[in-house]
PDB file of C-alpha atoms in Angstrom:
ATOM      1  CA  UNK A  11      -3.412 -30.235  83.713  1.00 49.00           C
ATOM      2  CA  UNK A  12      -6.116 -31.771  81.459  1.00 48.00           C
ATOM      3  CA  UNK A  13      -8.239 -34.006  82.814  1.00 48.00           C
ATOM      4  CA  UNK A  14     -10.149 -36.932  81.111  1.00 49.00           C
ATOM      5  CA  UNK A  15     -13.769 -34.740  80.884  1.00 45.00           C
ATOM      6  CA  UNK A  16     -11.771 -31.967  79.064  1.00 43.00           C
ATOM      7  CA  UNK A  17     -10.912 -33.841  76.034  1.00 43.00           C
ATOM      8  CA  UNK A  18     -13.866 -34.415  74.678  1.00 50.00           C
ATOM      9  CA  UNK A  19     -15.279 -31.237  75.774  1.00 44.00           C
ATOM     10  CA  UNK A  20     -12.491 -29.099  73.613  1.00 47.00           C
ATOM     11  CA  UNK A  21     -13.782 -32.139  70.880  1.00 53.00           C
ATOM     12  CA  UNK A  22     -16.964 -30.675  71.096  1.00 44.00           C
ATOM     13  CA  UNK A  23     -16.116 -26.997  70.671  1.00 44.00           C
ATOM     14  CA  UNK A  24     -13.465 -27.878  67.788  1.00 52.00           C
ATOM     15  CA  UNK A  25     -16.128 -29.719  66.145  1.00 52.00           C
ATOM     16  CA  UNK A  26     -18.643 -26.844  66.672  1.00 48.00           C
ATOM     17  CA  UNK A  27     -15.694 -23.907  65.447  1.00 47.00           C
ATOM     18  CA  UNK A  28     -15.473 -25.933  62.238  1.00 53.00           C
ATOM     19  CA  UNK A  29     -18.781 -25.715  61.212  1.00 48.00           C
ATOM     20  CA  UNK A  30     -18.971 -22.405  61.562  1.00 46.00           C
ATOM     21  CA  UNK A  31     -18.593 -19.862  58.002  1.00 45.00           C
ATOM     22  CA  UNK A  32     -15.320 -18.276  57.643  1.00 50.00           C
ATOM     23  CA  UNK A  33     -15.104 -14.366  59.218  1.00 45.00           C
ATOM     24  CA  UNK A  34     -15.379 -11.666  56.199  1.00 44.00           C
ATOM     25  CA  UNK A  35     -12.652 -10.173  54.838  1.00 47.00           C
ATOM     26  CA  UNK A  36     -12.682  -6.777  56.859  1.00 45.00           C
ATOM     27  CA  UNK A  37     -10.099  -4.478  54.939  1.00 45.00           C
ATOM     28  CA  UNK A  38     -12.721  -3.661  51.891  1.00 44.00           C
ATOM     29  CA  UNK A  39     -15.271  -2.463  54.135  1.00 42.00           C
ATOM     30  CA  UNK A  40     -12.823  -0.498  56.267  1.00 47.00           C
ATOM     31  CA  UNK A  41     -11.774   1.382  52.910  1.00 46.00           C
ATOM     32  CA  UNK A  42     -15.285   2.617  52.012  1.00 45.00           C
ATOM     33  CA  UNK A  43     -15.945   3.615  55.630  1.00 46.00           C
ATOM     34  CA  UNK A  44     -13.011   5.406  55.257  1.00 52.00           C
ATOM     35  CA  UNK A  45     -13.799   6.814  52.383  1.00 49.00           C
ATOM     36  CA  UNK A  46     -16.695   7.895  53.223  1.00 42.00           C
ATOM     37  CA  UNK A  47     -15.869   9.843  56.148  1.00 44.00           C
ATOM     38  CA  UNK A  48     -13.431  11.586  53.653  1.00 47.00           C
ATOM     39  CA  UNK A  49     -15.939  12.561  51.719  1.00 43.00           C
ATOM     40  CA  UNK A  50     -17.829  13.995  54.272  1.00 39.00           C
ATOM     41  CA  UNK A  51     -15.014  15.513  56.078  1.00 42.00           C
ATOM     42  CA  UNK A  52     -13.944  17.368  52.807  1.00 41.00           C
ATOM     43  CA  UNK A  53     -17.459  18.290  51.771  1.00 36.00           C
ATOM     44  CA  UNK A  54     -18.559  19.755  54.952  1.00 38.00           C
ATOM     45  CA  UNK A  55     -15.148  22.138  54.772  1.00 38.00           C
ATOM     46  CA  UNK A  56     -16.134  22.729  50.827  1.00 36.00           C
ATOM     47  CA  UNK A  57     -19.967  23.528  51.953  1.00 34.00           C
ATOM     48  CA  UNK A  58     -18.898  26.670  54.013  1.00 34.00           C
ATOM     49  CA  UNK A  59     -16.114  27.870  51.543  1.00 33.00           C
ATOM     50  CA  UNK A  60     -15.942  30.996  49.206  1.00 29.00           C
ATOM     51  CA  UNK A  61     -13.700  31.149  46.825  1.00 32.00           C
ATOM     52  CA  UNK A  62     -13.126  32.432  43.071  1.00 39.00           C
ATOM     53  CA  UNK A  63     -10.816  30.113  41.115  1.00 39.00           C
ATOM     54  CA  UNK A  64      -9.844  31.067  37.486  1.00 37.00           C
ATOM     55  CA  UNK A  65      -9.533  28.001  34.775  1.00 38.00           C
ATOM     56  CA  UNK A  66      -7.345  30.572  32.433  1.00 40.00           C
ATOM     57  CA  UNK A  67      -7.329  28.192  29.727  1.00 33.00           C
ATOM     58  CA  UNK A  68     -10.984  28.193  29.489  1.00 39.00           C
ATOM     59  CA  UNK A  69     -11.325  31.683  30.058  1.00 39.00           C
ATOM     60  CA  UNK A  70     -13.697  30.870  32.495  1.00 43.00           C
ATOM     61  CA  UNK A  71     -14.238  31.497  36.233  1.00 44.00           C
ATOM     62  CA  UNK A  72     -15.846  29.227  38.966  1.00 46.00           C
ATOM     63  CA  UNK A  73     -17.169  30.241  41.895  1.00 47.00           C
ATOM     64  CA  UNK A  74     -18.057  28.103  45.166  1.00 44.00           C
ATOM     65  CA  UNK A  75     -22.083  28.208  45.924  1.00 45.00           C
ATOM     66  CA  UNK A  76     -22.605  29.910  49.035  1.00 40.00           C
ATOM     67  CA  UNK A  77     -25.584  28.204  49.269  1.00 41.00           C
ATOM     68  CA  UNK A  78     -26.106  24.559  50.637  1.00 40.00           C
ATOM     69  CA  UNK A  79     -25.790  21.518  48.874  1.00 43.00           C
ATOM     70  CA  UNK A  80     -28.640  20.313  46.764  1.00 42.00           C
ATOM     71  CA  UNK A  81     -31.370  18.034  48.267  1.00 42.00           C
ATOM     72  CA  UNK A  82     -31.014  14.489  46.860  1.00 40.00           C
ATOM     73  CA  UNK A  83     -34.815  13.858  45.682  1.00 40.00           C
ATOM     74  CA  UNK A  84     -35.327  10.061  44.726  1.00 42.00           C
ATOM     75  CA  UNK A  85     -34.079   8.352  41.630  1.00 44.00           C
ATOM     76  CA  UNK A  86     -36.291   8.423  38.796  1.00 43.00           C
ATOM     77  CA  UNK A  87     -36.961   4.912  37.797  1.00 46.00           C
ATOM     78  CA  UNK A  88     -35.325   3.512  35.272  1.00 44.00           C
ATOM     79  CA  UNK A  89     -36.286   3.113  31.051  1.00 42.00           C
ATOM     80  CA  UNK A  90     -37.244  -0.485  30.215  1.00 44.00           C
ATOM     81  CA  UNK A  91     -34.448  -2.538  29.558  1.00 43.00           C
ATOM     82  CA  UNK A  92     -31.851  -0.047  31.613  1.00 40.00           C
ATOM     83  CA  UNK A  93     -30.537  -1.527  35.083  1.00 40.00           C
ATOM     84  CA  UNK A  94     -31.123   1.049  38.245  1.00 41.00           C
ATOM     85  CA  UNK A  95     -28.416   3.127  38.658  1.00 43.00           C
ATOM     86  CA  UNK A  96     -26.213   3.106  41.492  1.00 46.00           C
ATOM     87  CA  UNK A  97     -27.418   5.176  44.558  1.00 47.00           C
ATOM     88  CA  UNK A  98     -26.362   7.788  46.728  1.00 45.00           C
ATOM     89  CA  UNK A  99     -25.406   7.505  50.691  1.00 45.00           C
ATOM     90  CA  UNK A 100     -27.452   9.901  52.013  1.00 41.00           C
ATOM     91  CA  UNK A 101     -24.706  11.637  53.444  1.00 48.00           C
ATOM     92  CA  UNK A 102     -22.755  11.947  50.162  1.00 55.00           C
ATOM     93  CA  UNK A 103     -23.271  15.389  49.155  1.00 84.00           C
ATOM     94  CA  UNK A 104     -21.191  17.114  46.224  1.00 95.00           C
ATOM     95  CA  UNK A 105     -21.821  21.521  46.429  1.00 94.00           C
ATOM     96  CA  UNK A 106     -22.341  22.637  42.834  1.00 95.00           C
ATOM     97  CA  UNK A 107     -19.868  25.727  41.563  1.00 94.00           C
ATOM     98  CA  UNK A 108     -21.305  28.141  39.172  1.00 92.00           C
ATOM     99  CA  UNK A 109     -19.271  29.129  36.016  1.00 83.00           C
ATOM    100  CA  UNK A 110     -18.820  33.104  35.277  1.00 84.00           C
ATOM    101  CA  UNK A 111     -17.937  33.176  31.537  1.00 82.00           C
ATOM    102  CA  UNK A 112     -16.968  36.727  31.957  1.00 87.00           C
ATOM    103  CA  UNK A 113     -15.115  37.729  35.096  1.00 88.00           C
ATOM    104  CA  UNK A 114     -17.644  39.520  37.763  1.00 88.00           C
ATOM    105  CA  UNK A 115     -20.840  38.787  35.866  1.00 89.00           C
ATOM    106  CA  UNK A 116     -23.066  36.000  37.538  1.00 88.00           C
ATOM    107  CA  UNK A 117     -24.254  33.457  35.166  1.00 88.00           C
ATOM    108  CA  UNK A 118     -28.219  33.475  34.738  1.00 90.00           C
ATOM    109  CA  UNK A 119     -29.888  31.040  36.749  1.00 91.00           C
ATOM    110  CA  UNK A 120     -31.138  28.293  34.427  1.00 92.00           C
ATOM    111  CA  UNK A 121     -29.555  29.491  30.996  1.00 92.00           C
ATOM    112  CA  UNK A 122     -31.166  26.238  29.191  1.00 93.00           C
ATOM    113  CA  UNK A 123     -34.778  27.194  30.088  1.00 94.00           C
ATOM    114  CA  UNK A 124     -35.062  23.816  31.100  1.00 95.00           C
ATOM    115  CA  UNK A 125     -38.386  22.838  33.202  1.00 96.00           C
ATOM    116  CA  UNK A 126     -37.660  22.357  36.925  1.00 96.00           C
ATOM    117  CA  UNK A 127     -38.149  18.434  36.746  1.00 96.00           C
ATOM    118  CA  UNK A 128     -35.461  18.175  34.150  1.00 97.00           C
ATOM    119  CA  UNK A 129     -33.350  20.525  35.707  1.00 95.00           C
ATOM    120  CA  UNK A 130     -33.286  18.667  39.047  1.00 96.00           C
ATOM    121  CA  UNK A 131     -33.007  15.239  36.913  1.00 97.00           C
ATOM    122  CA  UNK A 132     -30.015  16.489  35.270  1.00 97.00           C
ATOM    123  CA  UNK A 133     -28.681  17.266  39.047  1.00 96.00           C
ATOM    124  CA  UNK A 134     -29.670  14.176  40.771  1.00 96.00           C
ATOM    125  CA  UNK A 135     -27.549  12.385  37.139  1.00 97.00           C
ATOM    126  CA  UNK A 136     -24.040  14.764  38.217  1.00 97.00           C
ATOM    127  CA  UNK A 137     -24.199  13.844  42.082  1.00 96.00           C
ATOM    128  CA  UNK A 138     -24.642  10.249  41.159  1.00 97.00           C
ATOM    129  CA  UNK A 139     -21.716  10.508  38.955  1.00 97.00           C
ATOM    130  CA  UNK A 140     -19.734  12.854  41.556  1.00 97.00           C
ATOM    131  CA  UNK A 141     -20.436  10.301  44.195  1.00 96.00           C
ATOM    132  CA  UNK A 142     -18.460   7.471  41.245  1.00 97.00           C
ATOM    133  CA  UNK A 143     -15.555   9.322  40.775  1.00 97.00           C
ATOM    134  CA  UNK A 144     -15.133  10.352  44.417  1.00 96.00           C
ATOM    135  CA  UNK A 145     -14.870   6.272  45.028  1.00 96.00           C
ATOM    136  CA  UNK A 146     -13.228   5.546  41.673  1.00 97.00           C
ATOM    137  CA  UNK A 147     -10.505   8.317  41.204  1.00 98.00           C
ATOM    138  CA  UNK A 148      -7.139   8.078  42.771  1.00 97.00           C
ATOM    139  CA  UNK A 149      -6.500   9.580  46.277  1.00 97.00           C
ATOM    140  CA  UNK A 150      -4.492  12.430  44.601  1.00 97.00           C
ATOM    141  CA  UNK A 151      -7.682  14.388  43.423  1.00 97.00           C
ATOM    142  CA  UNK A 152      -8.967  15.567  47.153  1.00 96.00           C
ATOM    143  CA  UNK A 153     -12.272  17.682  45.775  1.00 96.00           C
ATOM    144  CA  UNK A 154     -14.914  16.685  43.027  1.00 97.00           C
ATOM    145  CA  UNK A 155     -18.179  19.082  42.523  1.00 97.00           C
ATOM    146  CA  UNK A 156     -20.479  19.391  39.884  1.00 97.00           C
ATOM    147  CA  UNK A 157     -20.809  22.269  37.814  1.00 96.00           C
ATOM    148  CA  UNK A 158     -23.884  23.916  38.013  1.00 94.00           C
ATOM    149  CA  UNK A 159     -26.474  23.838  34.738  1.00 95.00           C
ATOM    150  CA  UNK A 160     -23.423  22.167  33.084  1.00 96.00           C
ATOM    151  CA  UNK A 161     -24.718  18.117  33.536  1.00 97.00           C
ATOM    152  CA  UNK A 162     -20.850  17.022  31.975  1.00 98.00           C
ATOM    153  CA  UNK A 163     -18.954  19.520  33.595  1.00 98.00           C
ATOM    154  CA  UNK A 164     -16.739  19.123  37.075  1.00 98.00           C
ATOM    155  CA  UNK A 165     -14.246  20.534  39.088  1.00 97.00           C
ATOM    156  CA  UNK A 166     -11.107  18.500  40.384  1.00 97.00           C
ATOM    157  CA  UNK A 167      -8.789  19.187  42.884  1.00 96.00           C
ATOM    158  CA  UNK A 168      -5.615  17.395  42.875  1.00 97.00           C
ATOM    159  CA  UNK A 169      -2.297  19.135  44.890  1.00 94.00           C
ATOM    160  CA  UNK A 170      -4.663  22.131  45.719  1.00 94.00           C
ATOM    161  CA  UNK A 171      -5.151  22.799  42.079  1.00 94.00           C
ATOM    162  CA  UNK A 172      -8.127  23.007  40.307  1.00 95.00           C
ATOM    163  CA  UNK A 173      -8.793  20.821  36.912  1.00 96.00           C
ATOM    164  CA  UNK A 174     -11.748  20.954  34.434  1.00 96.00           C
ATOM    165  CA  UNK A 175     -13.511  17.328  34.387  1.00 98.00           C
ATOM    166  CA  UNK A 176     -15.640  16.563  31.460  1.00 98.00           C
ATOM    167  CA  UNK A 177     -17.779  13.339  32.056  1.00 98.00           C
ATOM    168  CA  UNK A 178     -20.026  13.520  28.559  1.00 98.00           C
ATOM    169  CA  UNK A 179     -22.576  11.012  27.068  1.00 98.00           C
ATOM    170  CA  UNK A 180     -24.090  11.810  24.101  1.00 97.00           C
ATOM    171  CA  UNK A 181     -26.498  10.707  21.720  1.00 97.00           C
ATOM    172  CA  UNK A 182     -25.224  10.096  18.435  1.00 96.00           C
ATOM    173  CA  UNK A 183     -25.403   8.836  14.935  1.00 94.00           C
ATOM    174  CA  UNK A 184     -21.569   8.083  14.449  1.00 90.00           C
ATOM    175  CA  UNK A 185     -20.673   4.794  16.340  1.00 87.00           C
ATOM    176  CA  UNK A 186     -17.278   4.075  15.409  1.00 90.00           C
ATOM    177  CA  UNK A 187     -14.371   4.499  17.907  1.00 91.00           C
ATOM    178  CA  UNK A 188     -12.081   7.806  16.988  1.00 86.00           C
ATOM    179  CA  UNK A 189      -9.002   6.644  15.222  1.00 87.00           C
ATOM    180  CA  UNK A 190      -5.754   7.796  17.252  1.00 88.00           C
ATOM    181  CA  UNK A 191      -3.927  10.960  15.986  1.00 81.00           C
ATOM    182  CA  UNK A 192      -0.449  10.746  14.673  1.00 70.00           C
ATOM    183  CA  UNK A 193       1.631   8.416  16.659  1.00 67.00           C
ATOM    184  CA  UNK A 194       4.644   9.917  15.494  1.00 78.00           C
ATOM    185  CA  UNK A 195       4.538  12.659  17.682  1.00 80.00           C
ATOM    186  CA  UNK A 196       6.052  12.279  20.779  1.00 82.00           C
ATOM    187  CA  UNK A 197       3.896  14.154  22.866  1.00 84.00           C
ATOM    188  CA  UNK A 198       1.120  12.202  21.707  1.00 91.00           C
ATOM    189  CA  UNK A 199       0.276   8.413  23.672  1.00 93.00           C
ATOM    190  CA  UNK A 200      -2.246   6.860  21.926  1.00 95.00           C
ATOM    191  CA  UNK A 201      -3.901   3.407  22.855  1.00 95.00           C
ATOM    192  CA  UNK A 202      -7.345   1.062  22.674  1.00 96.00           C
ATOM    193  CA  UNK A 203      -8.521  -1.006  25.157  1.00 96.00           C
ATOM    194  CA  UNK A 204     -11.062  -3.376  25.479  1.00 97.00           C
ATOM    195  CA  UNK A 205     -13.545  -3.191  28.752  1.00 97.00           C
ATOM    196  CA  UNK A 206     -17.079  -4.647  28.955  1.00 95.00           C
ATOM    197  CA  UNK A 207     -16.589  -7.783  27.121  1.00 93.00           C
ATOM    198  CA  UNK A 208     -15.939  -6.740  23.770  1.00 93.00           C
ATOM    199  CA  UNK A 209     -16.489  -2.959  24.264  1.00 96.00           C
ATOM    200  CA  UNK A 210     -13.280  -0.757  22.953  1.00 97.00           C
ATOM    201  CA  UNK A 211     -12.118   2.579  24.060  1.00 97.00           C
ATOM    202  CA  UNK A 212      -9.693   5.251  22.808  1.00 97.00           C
ATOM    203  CA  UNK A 213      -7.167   6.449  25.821  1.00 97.00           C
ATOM    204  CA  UNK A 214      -5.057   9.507  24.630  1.00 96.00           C
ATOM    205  CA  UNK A 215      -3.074  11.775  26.796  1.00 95.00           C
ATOM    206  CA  UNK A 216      -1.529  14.733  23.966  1.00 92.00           C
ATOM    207  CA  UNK A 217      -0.584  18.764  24.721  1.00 90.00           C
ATOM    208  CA  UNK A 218      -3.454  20.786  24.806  1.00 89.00           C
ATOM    209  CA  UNK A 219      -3.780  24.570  25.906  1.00 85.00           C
ATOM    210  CA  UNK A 220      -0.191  25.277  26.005  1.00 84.00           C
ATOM    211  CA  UNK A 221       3.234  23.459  25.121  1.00 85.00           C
ATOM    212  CA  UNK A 222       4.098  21.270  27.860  1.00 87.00           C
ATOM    213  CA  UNK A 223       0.755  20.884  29.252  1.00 92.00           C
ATOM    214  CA  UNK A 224      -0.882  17.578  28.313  1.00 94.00           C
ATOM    215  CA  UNK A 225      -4.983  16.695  28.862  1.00 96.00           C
ATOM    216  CA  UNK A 226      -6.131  13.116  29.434  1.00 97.00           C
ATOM    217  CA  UNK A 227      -9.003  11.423  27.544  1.00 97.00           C
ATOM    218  CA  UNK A 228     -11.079   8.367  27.508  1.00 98.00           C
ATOM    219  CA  UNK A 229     -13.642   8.338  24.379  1.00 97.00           C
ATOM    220  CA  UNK A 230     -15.753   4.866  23.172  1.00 97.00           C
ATOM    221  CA  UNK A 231     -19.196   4.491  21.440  1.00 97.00           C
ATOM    222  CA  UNK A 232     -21.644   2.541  23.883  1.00 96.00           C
ATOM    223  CA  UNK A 233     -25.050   1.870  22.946  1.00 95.00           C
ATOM    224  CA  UNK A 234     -26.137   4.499  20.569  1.00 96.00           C
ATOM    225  CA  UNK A 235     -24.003   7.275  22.164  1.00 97.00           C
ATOM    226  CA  UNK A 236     -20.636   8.663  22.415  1.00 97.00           C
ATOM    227  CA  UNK A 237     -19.058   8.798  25.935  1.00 98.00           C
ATOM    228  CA  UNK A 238     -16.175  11.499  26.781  1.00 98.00           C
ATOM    229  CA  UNK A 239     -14.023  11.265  30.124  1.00 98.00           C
ATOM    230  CA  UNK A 240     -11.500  13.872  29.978  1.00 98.00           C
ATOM    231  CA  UNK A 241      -9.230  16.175  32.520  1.00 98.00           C
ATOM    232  CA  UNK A 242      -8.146  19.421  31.192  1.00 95.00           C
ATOM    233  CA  UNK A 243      -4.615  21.051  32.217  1.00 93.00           C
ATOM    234  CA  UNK A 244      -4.483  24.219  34.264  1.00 88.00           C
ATOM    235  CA  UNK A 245      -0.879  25.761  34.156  1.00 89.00           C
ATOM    236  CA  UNK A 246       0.210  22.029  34.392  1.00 92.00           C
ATOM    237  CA  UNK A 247      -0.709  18.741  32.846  1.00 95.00           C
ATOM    238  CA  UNK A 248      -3.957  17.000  34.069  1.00 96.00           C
ATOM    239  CA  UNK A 249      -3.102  14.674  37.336  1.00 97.00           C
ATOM    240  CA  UNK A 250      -5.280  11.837  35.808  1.00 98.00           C
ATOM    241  CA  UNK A 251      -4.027   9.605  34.150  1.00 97.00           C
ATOM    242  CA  UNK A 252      -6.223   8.036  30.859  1.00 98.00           C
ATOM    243  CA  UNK A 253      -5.567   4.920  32.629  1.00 98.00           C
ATOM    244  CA  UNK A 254      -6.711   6.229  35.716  1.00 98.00           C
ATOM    245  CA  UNK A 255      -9.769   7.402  33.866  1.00 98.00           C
ATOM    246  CA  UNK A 256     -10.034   3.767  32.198  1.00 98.00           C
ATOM    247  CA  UNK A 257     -10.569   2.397  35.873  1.00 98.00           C
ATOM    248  CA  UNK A 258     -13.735   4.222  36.171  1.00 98.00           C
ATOM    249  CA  UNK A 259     -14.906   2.879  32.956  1.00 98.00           C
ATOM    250  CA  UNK A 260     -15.129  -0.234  34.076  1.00 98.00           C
ATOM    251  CA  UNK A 261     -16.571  -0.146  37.125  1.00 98.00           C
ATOM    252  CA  UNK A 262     -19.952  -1.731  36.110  1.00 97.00           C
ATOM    253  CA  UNK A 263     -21.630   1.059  38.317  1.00 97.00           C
ATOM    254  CA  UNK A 264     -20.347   3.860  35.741  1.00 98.00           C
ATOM    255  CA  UNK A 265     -21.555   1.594  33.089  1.00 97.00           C
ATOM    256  CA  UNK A 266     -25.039   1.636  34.823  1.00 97.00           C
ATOM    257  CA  UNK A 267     -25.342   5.595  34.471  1.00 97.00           C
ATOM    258  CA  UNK A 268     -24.202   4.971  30.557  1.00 98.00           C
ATOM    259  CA  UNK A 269     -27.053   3.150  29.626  1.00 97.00           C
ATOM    260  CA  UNK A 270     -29.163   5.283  31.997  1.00 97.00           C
ATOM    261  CA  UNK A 271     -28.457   8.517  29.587  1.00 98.00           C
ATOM    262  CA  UNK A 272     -27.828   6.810  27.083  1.00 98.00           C
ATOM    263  CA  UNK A 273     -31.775   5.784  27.257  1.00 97.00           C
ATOM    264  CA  UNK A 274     -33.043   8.951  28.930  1.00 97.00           C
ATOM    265  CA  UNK A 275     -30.195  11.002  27.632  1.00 97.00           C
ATOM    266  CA  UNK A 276     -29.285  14.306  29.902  1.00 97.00           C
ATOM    267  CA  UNK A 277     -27.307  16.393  27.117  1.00 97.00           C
ATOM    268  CA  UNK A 278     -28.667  17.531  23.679  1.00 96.00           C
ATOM    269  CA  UNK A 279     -27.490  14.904  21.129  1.00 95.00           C
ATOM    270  CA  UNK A 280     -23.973  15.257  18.913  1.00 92.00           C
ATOM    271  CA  UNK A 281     -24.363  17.258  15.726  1.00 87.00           C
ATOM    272  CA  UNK A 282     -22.975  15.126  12.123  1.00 80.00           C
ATOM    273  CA  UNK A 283     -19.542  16.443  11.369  1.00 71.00           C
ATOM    274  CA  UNK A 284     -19.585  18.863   8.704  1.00 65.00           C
ATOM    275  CA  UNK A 285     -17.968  17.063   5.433  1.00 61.00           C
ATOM    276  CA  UNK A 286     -16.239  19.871   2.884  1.00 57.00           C
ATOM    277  CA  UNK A 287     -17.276  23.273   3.870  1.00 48.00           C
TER     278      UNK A 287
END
């Protein structure tokens, strides 16, 4: 039974519940922890595997490192006028595959020349953008890793198959956004959207390496390069989506690493099209 003194003590702890801040919201932070310890979970398994898988319709083969994962050295600051990119967990580590462009016949270590500095730049750029699409990419593609000496090259895994990823930004002289192909072809879907403000992008999904095979692709002008997301098919049609790829457009963290190469820019810059010829 209550009793006069313990009214106005429960007053006093009412009083002193109200004034306290609301609880957080728990359920985001449960989902990065979770996937986090994905990631590491499926990295750790990918660290110790060997494996040859063949991209046929690249004529190319990639082969899990048998070596460890990179070391994650520290972000080189950033150009004036260029936000920091995102960083790394330290525990988010992405094992680099090497690309055999003739079956049984290693690829040279370093085929760029490029000085070590640059070359570990360049590698520090694709785990930073591994670590993105890990977070950003639907659930369905299980495995991301870098390919090695090839800064806009990855390999998905989505239903245990593998998929060529290209995640390109290049220096260029041609801003304008691509015009869409035919729309009258049905196996061609064709649209612009806006991200960014007042940024556009071209999202295409069309047949590519063999009928009834479709790629997906993201392409916009940002800054004064052009940016390429894309997902190749292997024997079937690429599991991402362009709007899928979209999503990790505009995460202002991918947006970040934009501007990053587009100021300190990690691939050689885009060529003019040849007019006539």
């Amino acid at each position: 039974m209550d009793t006069d003194e313990t009214f106005p003590l429960r007053d006093v702890l009412d009083r002193a519940a109200d004034a306290l801040p609301p609880l957080p919201d728990l359920v985001p932070l449960a989902v990065r922890e979770g996937r986090r310890r994905r990631a590491r979970a499926r990295f750790a398994t990918a660290a110790t595997a060997f494996g040859v898988v063949t991209a046929g319709a690249l004529g190319l083969t990639l082969l899990s490192g048998n070596g460890p994962a990179p070391a994650m050295p520290a972000a080189p600051p950033p150009s004036p006028g260029v936000s920091a990119s995102p960083s790394v967990s330290p525990d988010a580590s992405y094992p680099p595959v090497a690309v055999e462009e003739t079956p049984g016949v290693p690829p040279p270590d370093n085929p760029d020349g490029l000085p070590e500095a640059e070359r570990e730049r360049r590698a520090v750029h694709q785990q930073r953008v591994a670590a993105l699409l890990d977070e950003l990419l639907p659930a369905k593609v299980t495995e991301i890793r870098p390919v090695k000496d090839k800064v806009s090259a990855y390999r998905i895994t989505a239903g245990g198959e593998p998929f060529w990823m290209t995640v390109s930004v290049r220096r260029s002289d041609d801003h304008a956004l691509d015009a869409c192909p035919n729309r009258s072809d049905p196996r061609i879907v064709c649209e612009t959207a806006v991200f960014d403000g007042d940024h556009e992008a071209q999202l295409l999904s069309m047949t590519a390496n063999e009928p009834g095979t479709s790629a997906s692709y993201v392409r916009f002008p940002y800054g004064g390069s052009r940016v390429r997301l894309s997902v190749e098919p292997e024997g079937v049609s690429s599991p991402v989506t362009p709007r899928e790829l979209f999503a990790v457009v505009e995460d202002p963290r991918f947006l970040a690493l934009v501007k990053e190469a587009d100021a300190r820019p990690v691939e050689e810059k885009l060529l003019p099209p040849v007019v006539g010829g």
